[in-house]
Amino acid sequence: MTTFNDSSYNPSAFILRGFPGLEGAHSWIAVPLCLMYLIALLGNSAILYIIRMQPSLHEPMYLFLAMLAALDILLATNTMPKVLLLLWFDLYEISLNGCLIQMFLIHGLSIMESTILVAMAFDRYVAICNPLRHSSILTNHRISCVVLIAVVRGAMFSGPLPFLIKRLPFCSSRTLSHPFCVHQDLMKLACADTLPNVIYGLTAILLLMGIDSLLISLSYVMILRTVCRLSRKESQKAFNTCISHVSAVLIFYIPLIGLSVVHRFADRSSPTMHIVMGDIYLFVPPVLNPIVYGIKTTKIRMSIVRFFQ
């Protein structure tokens, strides 16, 4: 592994961090990460292909799932190749502009994914609580509007982050805590007042992820109220249609909360914990989402079986 002197490297670059203390095993660590990346690409691409080729799957639930799969592919591809280059070829350096672009995409795509999860929760609410109006409420035009809102929302709230970082002067150390660039990590390396960054980041989290999680929770409270009035067989069928989405919500939000907690108590946690939580947040959801939907969603599962037959 190449040793870096923080006071002598190019000031227009940052240094990504591998796994401290495990530098000799980086090549082996890269193997499961590479397999995860391939599973994420193949699994989500299969979901996209199956939904596109099966007219029976051109429904709001599956169209939202296709958007989720596309975002997972983009999120994994934005970060994983650079991580693999770091682990296999000791390419630790990333340019300032490259780091800012990666940061913008990580936060923007995460916001878009959270928006799609809210839309999926609303779809389940309408399908269970008001099934007769489901097709009239969730029309193709409104689904297109959801996609536009997700993109605008992600770009609008993550757009200021590169400018907030670029205005900051940095200290001699520019070694990041992760093998990728996120706002909280870059902000901690600055030698100036980061209060505007803190306020904006906290406001964005509360207005976006906080409200999204509340809306998803509210949707499932309404679903539970409706399900409790159904027969046992009908309620079981209704719950089965929600299991995949609930799993996707937990897969997305639990690592997000865990990473936020690690950054909040940075002084008390080890560097390896930072890296592990960051990797789980970025790499686990794209791998698990197609597996969960492939196993738990009957139409997807049957389409996969027919595809291989």
Coordinates of N, CA, C and O in Angstrom, one line a residue, residues 39 49 63 71 100 111 151 162 165 172 186 210 231 277 285 289 295 302:
I39 N -24.0 -8.8 -8.6 CA -25.3 -9.3 -8.2 C -26.3 -8.1 -8.3 O -27.4 -8.2 -8.8
Y49 N -35.7 -5.6 -17.1 CA -36.0 -6.3 -18.3 C -37.3 -7.0 -18.2 O -38.1 -6.9 -19.2
L63 N -44.0 -0.4 -12.0 CA -43.3 0.7 -12.6 C -42.4 1.5 -11.6 O -41.3 1.9 -11.8
L71 N -32.4 3.3 -10.0 CA -31.7 4.1 -9.1 C -30.6 3.3 -8.3 O -29.5 3.8 -8.1
L100 N -16.7 15.9 -5.6 CA -17.9 16.7 -5.5 C -19.0 16.1 -6.4 O -20.2 16.1 -6.0
I111 N -32.0 10.7 -2.3 CA -33.2 11.4 -2.1 C -34.3 10.9 -3.1 O -35.4 10.8 -2.8
V151 N -36.7 13.4 -9.4 CA -35.5 13.9 -10.0 C -35.3 15.4 -9.6 O -34.1 15.7 -9.2
P162 N -22.2 20.7 -3.3 CA -20.8 21.0 -3.8 C -20.4 22.4 -3.6 O -19.2 22.7 -3.3
I165 N -19.3 23.0 0.0 CA -18.0 22.4 0.3 C -16.9 23.2 -0.4 O -15.9 23.5 0.2
S172 N -4.4 20.7 6.6 CA -3.4 19.9 5.9 C -3.9 18.4 5.6 O -3.5 17.8 4.6
L186 N -16.6 15.3 4.1 CA -15.9 16.4 3.6 C -15.9 17.6 4.5 O -14.9 18.3 4.8
G210 N -36.9 12.8 6.9 CA -37.8 12.8 8.0 C -39.3 12.8 7.6 O -40.1 12.0 8.0
S231 N -61.4 -9.9 6.4 CA -61.3 -11.2 6.9 C -59.9 -11.7 7.0 O -59.0 -11.1 6.4
M277 N -20.2 0.8 7.9 CA -21.5 1.4 7.8 C -21.7 2.1 6.5 O -22.8 2.0 5.9
P285 N -28.4 -2.3 0.0 CA -29.7 -2.1 -0.6 C -29.8 -2.5 -2.1 O -30.7 -3.2 -2.5
N289 N -32.5 -5.6 -2.6 CA -33.8 -5.2 -3.2 C -34.3 -6.1 -4.3 O -35.5 -6.6 -4.2
I295 N -38.2 -12.8 -4.6 CA -38.7 -13.9 -3.8 C -40.1 -13.7 -3.4 O -41.0 -14.5 -3.4
M302 N -42.6 -15.5 -10.9 CA -43.1 -16.3 -12.0 C -42.5 -15.9 -13.3 O -42.2 -16.7 -14.2

